[in-house]
Amino acid sequence: MADSAWPSEQLVVAAQRGDVDSIAALVSGSHPNVQRFAHSLCATPEDAEDAAQEALIILYRKIGMLRASGALASWMFRIVRNECLRRARTMMRGHPPLPDTAVDTAVDTAVDSAEDEALRRLDASRVAAAVAALPPDQRRVLIMRDVQGHSGRMVADALGLSTAAMKSRLHRARAAVRHTLRTATPDSPPGGNP
């Protein structure tokens, strides 16, 4: 499968040095993998397309910031994951992101400390990784039901499942995410048992 190969390290190095043709070839060669990441992480195909596009734009603009030429895949995965998370958070709040000027007018909102924000981002990253690790059928059900807030019947209908099958997948997905988060917690005792 030719699509799964990332561009060569030589091409990455040339792109980092600013060679325009190499940058274009790098973006083009990375596209199938970035798109695959996005479709496996984002809630909807539309979000996946937008996240992949955003990641490729960042790659084009900031390839010089990549520290190790061999780390392209992990760098792009993080960019796509962050973009999918941003889109999911926006969807959970039920409204589009506020422009920077609108934030100033929201006087009655509480301001979190930098530590709270860092912990929230760390937790969101761990949850996103746990959700991303789910099989695609479980991930779709979990995202549609728990992130997007669709009714069980709507999720079952959209995925062509019986309500019982949808509930079963949702139960397995939630249990897998809980297990992953428990075993990945730094405070948990060895062996992952709480």
PDB file of C-alpha atoms in Angstrom:
ATOM      1  CA  MET A   1       0.000   0.000   0.000  1.00  0.00           C
ATOM      2  CA  ALA A   2       1.873   3.037  -1.308  1.00  0.00           C
ATOM      3  CA  ASP A   3      -0.363   5.558   0.485  1.00  0.00           C
ATOM      4  CA  SER A   4       0.888   4.521   3.929  1.00  0.00           C
ATOM      5  CA  ALA A   5       4.503   5.578   3.263  1.00  0.00           C
ATOM      6  CA  TRP A   6       5.506   8.985   4.543  1.00  0.00           C
ATOM      7  CA  PRO A   7       7.732  11.219   2.408  1.00  0.00           C
ATOM      8  CA  SER A   8      11.443  10.491   2.686  1.00  0.00           C
ATOM      9  CA  GLU A   9      13.602  12.078   5.332  1.00  0.00           C
ATOM     10  CA  GLN A  10      15.640  13.694   2.534  1.00  0.00           C
ATOM     11  CA  LEU A  11      12.528  15.478   1.290  1.00  0.00           C
ATOM     12  CA  VAL A  12      11.697  16.623   4.832  1.00  0.00           C
ATOM     13  CA  VAL A  13      15.210  18.050   5.292  1.00  0.00           C
ATOM     14  CA  ALA A  14      15.020  19.876   1.941  1.00  0.00           C
ATOM     15  CA  ALA A  15      11.618  21.293   2.899  1.00  0.00           C
ATOM     16  CA  GLN A  16      12.944  22.413   6.286  1.00  0.00           C
ATOM     17  CA  ARG A  17      15.648  24.356   4.443  1.00  0.00           C
ATOM     18  CA  GLY A  18      12.950  26.236   2.546  1.00  0.00           C
ATOM     19  CA  ASP A  19      13.048  24.541  -0.869  1.00  0.00           C
ATOM     20  CA  VAL A  20       9.619  25.420  -2.301  1.00  0.00           C
ATOM     21  CA  ASP A  21       9.356  22.361  -4.556  1.00  0.00           C
ATOM     22  CA  SER A  22      10.246  20.094  -1.635  1.00  0.00           C
ATOM     23  CA  ILE A  23       7.648  21.754   0.585  1.00  0.00           C
ATOM     24  CA  ALA A  24       4.966  21.233  -2.078  1.00  0.00           C
ATOM     25  CA  ALA A  25       6.013  17.597  -2.544  1.00  0.00           C
ATOM     26  CA  LEU A  26       6.052  17.063   1.226  1.00  0.00           C
ATOM     27  CA  VAL A  27       2.535  18.429   1.668  1.00  0.00           C
ATOM     28  CA  SER A  28       1.271  16.387  -1.268  1.00  0.00           C
ATOM     29  CA  GLY A  29       3.008  13.215  -0.068  1.00  0.00           C
ATOM     30  CA  SER A  30       1.744  13.632   3.490  1.00  0.00           C
ATOM     31  CA  HIS A  31      -1.876  14.222   2.493  1.00  0.00           C
ATOM     32  CA  PRO A  32      -3.081  10.554   2.432  1.00  0.00           C
ATOM     33  CA  ASN A  33      -1.658   9.845   5.892  1.00  0.00           C
ATOM     34  CA  VAL A  34      -2.933  13.089   7.390  1.00  0.00           C
ATOM     35  CA  GLN A  35      -6.359  12.390   5.943  1.00  0.00           C
ATOM     36  CA  ARG A  36      -6.311   8.865   7.413  1.00  0.00           C
ATOM     37  CA  PHE A  37      -5.403  10.275  10.856  1.00  0.00           C
ATOM     38  CA  ALA A  38      -8.208  12.826  10.627  1.00  0.00           C
ATOM     39  CA  HIS A  39     -10.839  10.282   9.607  1.00  0.00           C
ATOM     40  CA  SER A  40      -9.840   8.026  12.493  1.00  0.00           C
ATOM     41  CA  LEU A  41      -9.891  10.820  15.099  1.00  0.00           C
ATOM     42  CA  CYS A  42     -12.615  13.300  14.153  1.00  0.00           C
ATOM     43  CA  ALA A  43     -16.311  12.900  14.851  1.00  0.00           C
ATOM     44  CA  THR A  44     -17.603  13.598  11.354  1.00  0.00           C
ATOM     45  CA  PRO A  45     -16.229  13.313   7.824  1.00  0.00           C
ATOM     46  CA  GLU A  46     -16.600  17.090   7.470  1.00  0.00           C
ATOM     47  CA  ASP A  47     -14.532  17.728  10.592  1.00  0.00           C
ATOM     48  CA  ALA A  48     -11.965  15.214   9.357  1.00  0.00           C
ATOM     49  CA  GLU A  49     -11.604  17.024   6.031  1.00  0.00           C
ATOM     50  CA  ASP A  50     -11.282  20.385   7.783  1.00  0.00           C
ATOM     51  CA  ALA A  51      -8.768  19.029  10.306  1.00  0.00           C
ATOM     52  CA  ALA A  52      -6.670  17.426   7.554  1.00  0.00           C
ATOM     53  CA  GLN A  53      -6.694  20.669   5.582  1.00  0.00           C
ATOM     54  CA  GLU A  54      -5.672  22.678   8.657  1.00  0.00           C
ATOM     55  CA  ALA A  55      -2.851  20.231   9.425  1.00  0.00           C
ATOM     56  CA  LEU A  56      -1.510  20.470   5.871  1.00  0.00           C
ATOM     57  CA  ILE A  57      -1.613  24.267   6.038  1.00  0.00           C
ATOM     58  CA  ILE A  58       0.391  24.148   9.282  1.00  0.00           C
ATOM     59  CA  LEU A  59       2.828  21.719   7.671  1.00  0.00           C
ATOM     60  CA  TYR A  60       3.272  24.089   4.735  1.00  0.00           C
ATOM     61  CA  ARG A  61       3.753  27.165   6.891  1.00  0.00           C
ATOM     62  CA  LYS A  62       5.777  25.722   9.770  1.00  0.00           C
ATOM     63  CA  ILE A  63       7.869  22.841   8.406  1.00  0.00           C
ATOM     64  CA  GLY A  64      10.956  24.732   9.550  1.00  0.00           C
ATOM     65  CA  MET A  65       9.823  24.323  13.175  1.00  0.00           C
ATOM     66  CA  LEU A  66       9.963  20.505  13.006  1.00  0.00           C
ATOM     67  CA  ARG A  67      12.965  19.606  15.151  1.00  0.00           C
ATOM     68  CA  ALA A  68      13.732  16.078  13.928  1.00  0.00           C
ATOM     69  CA  SER A  69      13.153  15.217  10.288  1.00  0.00           C
ATOM     70  CA  GLY A  70      12.149  11.679  11.304  1.00  0.00           C
ATOM     71  CA  ALA A  71       9.342  12.950  13.559  1.00  0.00           C
ATOM     72  CA  LEU A  72       7.027  14.124  10.782  1.00  0.00           C
ATOM     73  CA  ALA A  73       4.361  11.450  11.388  1.00  0.00           C
ATOM     74  CA  SER A  74       4.092  12.071  15.130  1.00  0.00           C
ATOM     75  CA  TRP A  75       4.089  15.851  14.611  1.00  0.00           C
ATOM     76  CA  MET A  76       1.264  15.623  12.073  1.00  0.00           C
ATOM     77  CA  PHE A  77      -0.682  13.209  14.307  1.00  0.00           C
ATOM     78  CA  ARG A  78      -0.527  15.717  17.185  1.00  0.00           C
ATOM     79  CA  ILE A  79      -1.677  18.566  14.932  1.00  0.00           C
ATOM     80  CA  VAL A  80      -4.623  16.533  13.593  1.00  0.00           C
ATOM     81  CA  ARG A  81      -5.528  15.293  17.085  1.00  0.00           C
ATOM     82  CA  ASN A  82      -5.515  18.823  18.473  1.00  0.00           C
ATOM     83  CA  GLU A  83      -7.654  20.115  15.618  1.00  0.00           C
ATOM     84  CA  CYS A  84     -10.182  17.273  16.053  1.00  0.00           C
ATOM     85  CA  LEU A  85     -10.288  17.973  19.808  1.00  0.00           C
ATOM     86  CA  ARG A  86     -10.846  21.670  19.182  1.00  0.00           C
ATOM     87  CA  ARG A  87     -13.728  20.886  16.853  1.00  0.00           C
ATOM     88  CA  ALA A  88     -15.253  18.388  19.319  1.00  0.00           C
ATOM     89  CA  ARG A  89     -15.053  20.909  22.184  1.00  0.00           C
ATOM     90  CA  THR A  90     -16.732  23.537  20.020  1.00  0.00           C
ATOM     91  CA  MET A  91     -19.470  21.062  19.136  1.00  0.00           C
ATOM     92  CA  MET A  92     -19.950  20.064  22.795  1.00  0.00           C
ATOM     93  CA  ARG A  93     -20.469  23.679  23.756  1.00  0.00           C
ATOM     94  CA  GLY A  94     -23.153  23.921  21.094  1.00  0.00           C
ATOM     95  CA  HIS A  95     -21.831  27.026  19.426  1.00  0.00           C
ATOM     96  CA  PRO A  96     -19.041  28.125  17.108  1.00  0.00           C
ATOM     97  CA  PRO A  97     -15.825  29.433  18.653  1.00  0.00           C
ATOM     98  CA  LEU A  98     -15.984  33.026  19.795  1.00  0.00           C
ATOM     99  CA  PRO A  99     -13.814  35.585  18.075  1.00  0.00           C
ATOM    100  CA  ASP A 100     -11.104  37.043  20.310  1.00  0.00           C
ATOM    101  CA  THR A 101     -13.018  40.305  20.754  1.00  0.00           C
ATOM    102  CA  ALA A 102     -16.130  38.491  22.017  1.00  0.00           C
ATOM    103  CA  VAL A 103     -14.156  36.974  24.882  1.00  0.00           C
ATOM    104  CA  ASP A 104     -13.588  40.438  26.350  1.00  0.00           C
ATOM    105  CA  THR A 105     -17.333  41.026  26.603  1.00  0.00           C
ATOM    106  CA  ALA A 106     -17.958  37.855  28.608  1.00  0.00           C
ATOM    107  CA  VAL A 107     -17.389  39.524  31.975  1.00  0.00           C
ATOM    108  CA  ASP A 108     -19.432  37.087  34.061  1.00  0.00           C
ATOM    109  CA  THR A 109     -17.384  33.997  33.117  1.00  0.00           C
ATOM    110  CA  ALA A 110     -14.945  32.610  35.652  1.00  0.00           C
ATOM    111  CA  VAL A 111     -11.251  32.788  34.855  1.00  0.00           C
ATOM    112  CA  ASP A 112      -9.315  29.573  35.416  1.00  0.00           C
ATOM    113  CA  SER A 113      -5.780  29.544  36.675  1.00  0.00           C
ATOM    114  CA  ALA A 114      -2.992  28.518  34.325  1.00  0.00           C
ATOM    115  CA  GLU A 115      -2.623  25.292  36.317  1.00  0.00           C
ATOM    116  CA  ASP A 116      -6.330  24.451  35.896  1.00  0.00           C
ATOM    117  CA  GLU A 117      -6.104  25.085  32.174  1.00  0.00           C
ATOM    118  CA  ALA A 118      -2.971  22.933  31.847  1.00  0.00           C
ATOM    119  CA  LEU A 119      -4.637  20.080  33.741  1.00  0.00           C
ATOM    120  CA  ARG A 120      -7.774  20.389  31.614  1.00  0.00           C
ATOM    121  CA  ARG A 121      -5.720  20.212  28.425  1.00  0.00           C
ATOM    122  CA  LEU A 122      -3.766  17.233  29.721  1.00  0.00           C
ATOM    123  CA  ASP A 123      -7.019  15.434  30.586  1.00  0.00           C
ATOM    124  CA  ALA A 124      -8.525  16.291  27.194  1.00  0.00           C
ATOM    125  CA  SER A 125      -5.429  14.951  25.467  1.00  0.00           C
ATOM    126  CA  ARG A 126      -5.602  11.674  27.428  1.00  0.00           C
ATOM    127  CA  VAL A 127      -9.309  11.273  26.680  1.00  0.00           C
ATOM    128  CA  ALA A 128      -8.752  12.011  22.982  1.00  0.00           C
ATOM    129  CA  ALA A 129      -5.992   9.415  22.820  1.00  0.00           C
ATOM    130  CA  ALA A 130      -8.232   6.851  24.541  1.00  0.00           C
ATOM    131  CA  VAL A 131     -11.088   7.575  22.136  1.00  0.00           C
ATOM    132  CA  ALA A 132      -8.735   7.460  19.147  1.00  0.00           C
ATOM    133  CA  ALA A 133      -7.570   3.994  20.228  1.00  0.00           C
ATOM    134  CA  LEU A 134     -11.110   2.580  20.014  1.00  0.00           C
ATOM    135  CA  PRO A 135     -12.154   0.451  17.034  1.00  0.00           C
ATOM    136  CA  PRO A 136     -13.850   2.713  14.432  1.00  0.00           C
ATOM    137  CA  ASP A 137     -17.348   1.285  15.013  1.00  0.00           C
ATOM    138  CA  GLN A 138     -17.163   1.951  18.766  1.00  0.00           C
ATOM    139  CA  ARG A 139     -15.525   5.366  18.271  1.00  0.00           C
ATOM    140  CA  ARG A 140     -18.339   6.539  15.947  1.00  0.00           C
ATOM    141  CA  VAL A 141     -21.046   5.511  18.412  1.00  0.00           C
ATOM    142  CA  LEU A 142     -19.249   7.109  21.380  1.00  0.00           C
ATOM    143  CA  ILE A 143     -18.618  10.395  19.570  1.00  0.00           C
ATOM    144  CA  MET A 144     -22.133  10.667  18.163  1.00  0.00           C
ATOM    145  CA  ARG A 145     -23.779   9.817  21.490  1.00  0.00           C
ATOM    146  CA  ASP A 146     -21.493  11.334  24.130  1.00  0.00           C
ATOM    147  CA  VAL A 147     -19.722  14.157  22.307  1.00  0.00           C
ATOM    148  CA  GLN A 148     -22.310  15.301  19.800  1.00  0.00           C
ATOM    149  CA  GLY A 149     -25.221  14.489  22.132  1.00  0.00           C
ATOM    150  CA  HIS A 150     -27.439  12.707  19.607  1.00  0.00           C
ATOM    151  CA  SER A 151     -30.206  10.481  20.930  1.00  0.00           C
ATOM    152  CA  GLY A 152     -29.652   6.736  21.026  1.00  0.00           C
ATOM    153  CA  ARG A 153     -32.303   6.177  18.369  1.00  0.00           C
ATOM    154  CA  MET A 154     -30.759   8.794  16.075  1.00  0.00           C
ATOM    155  CA  VAL A 155     -27.280   7.246  16.449  1.00  0.00           C
ATOM    156  CA  ALA A 156     -28.628   3.756  15.783  1.00  0.00           C
ATOM    157  CA  ASP A 157     -30.539   4.949  12.702  1.00  0.00           C
ATOM    158  CA  ALA A 158     -27.592   6.952  11.351  1.00  0.00           C
ATOM    159  CA  LEU A 159     -25.266   3.962  11.645  1.00  0.00           C
ATOM    160  CA  GLY A 160     -27.820   1.388  10.465  1.00  0.00           C
ATOM    161  CA  LEU A 161     -27.821  -0.460  13.793  1.00  0.00           C
ATOM    162  CA  SER A 162     -30.502  -1.780  16.079  1.00  0.00           C
ATOM    163  CA  THR A 163     -30.836   0.163  19.313  1.00  0.00           C
ATOM    164  CA  ALA A 164     -29.518  -2.864  21.222  1.00  0.00           C
ATOM    165  CA  ALA A 165     -26.412  -3.099  18.988  1.00  0.00           C
ATOM    166  CA  MET A 166     -25.790   0.638  19.367  1.00  0.00           C
ATOM    167  CA  LYS A 167     -26.087   0.383  23.164  1.00  0.00           C
ATOM    168  CA  SER A 168     -23.740  -2.591  23.222  1.00  0.00           C
ATOM    169  CA  ARG A 169     -21.089  -0.741  21.201  1.00  0.00           C
ATOM    170  CA  LEU A 170     -21.512   2.352  23.336  1.00  0.00           C
ATOM    171  CA  HIS A 171     -21.118   0.309  26.529  1.00  0.00           C
ATOM    172  CA  ARG A 172     -17.944  -1.382  25.207  1.00  0.00           C
ATOM    173  CA  ALA A 173     -16.528   1.964  24.053  1.00  0.00           C
ATOM    174  CA  ARG A 174     -17.156   3.664  27.398  1.00  0.00           C
ATOM    175  CA  ALA A 175     -15.676   0.707  29.292  1.00  0.00           C
ATOM    176  CA  ALA A 176     -12.576   0.708  27.074  1.00  0.00           C
ATOM    177  CA  VAL A 177     -12.052   4.462  27.538  1.00  0.00           C
ATOM    178  CA  ARG A 178     -12.480   4.131  31.326  1.00  0.00           C
ATOM    179  CA  HIS A 179     -10.018   1.238  31.404  1.00  0.00           C
ATOM    180  CA  THR A 180      -7.477   3.138  29.311  1.00  0.00           C
ATOM    181  CA  LEU A 181      -7.759   6.251  31.470  1.00  0.00           C
ATOM    182  CA  ARG A 182      -7.462   4.221  34.688  1.00  0.00           C
ATOM    183  CA  THR A 183      -4.373   2.347  33.532  1.00  0.00           C
ATOM    184  CA  ALA A 184      -2.776   5.477  32.094  1.00  0.00           C
ATOM    185  CA  THR A 185      -3.212   7.554  35.280  1.00  0.00           C
ATOM    186  CA  PRO A 186       0.156   8.315  36.889  1.00  0.00           C
ATOM    187  CA  ASP A 187      -1.350   7.860  40.362  1.00  0.00           C
ATOM    188  CA  SER A 188      -2.706   4.374  39.710  1.00  0.00           C
ATOM    189  CA  PRO A 189      -0.919   1.485  41.415  1.00  0.00           C
ATOM    190  CA  PRO A 190       1.116  -0.988  39.346  1.00  0.00           C
ATOM    191  CA  GLY A 191      -0.989  -3.339  37.279  1.00  0.00           C
ATOM    192  CA  GLY A 192      -3.603  -0.652  36.608  1.00  0.00           C
ATOM    193  CA  ASN A 193      -5.992  -1.678  39.381  1.00  0.00           C
ATOM    194  CA  PRO A 194      -7.525   1.254  41.253  1.00  0.00           C
TER     195      PRO A 194
END
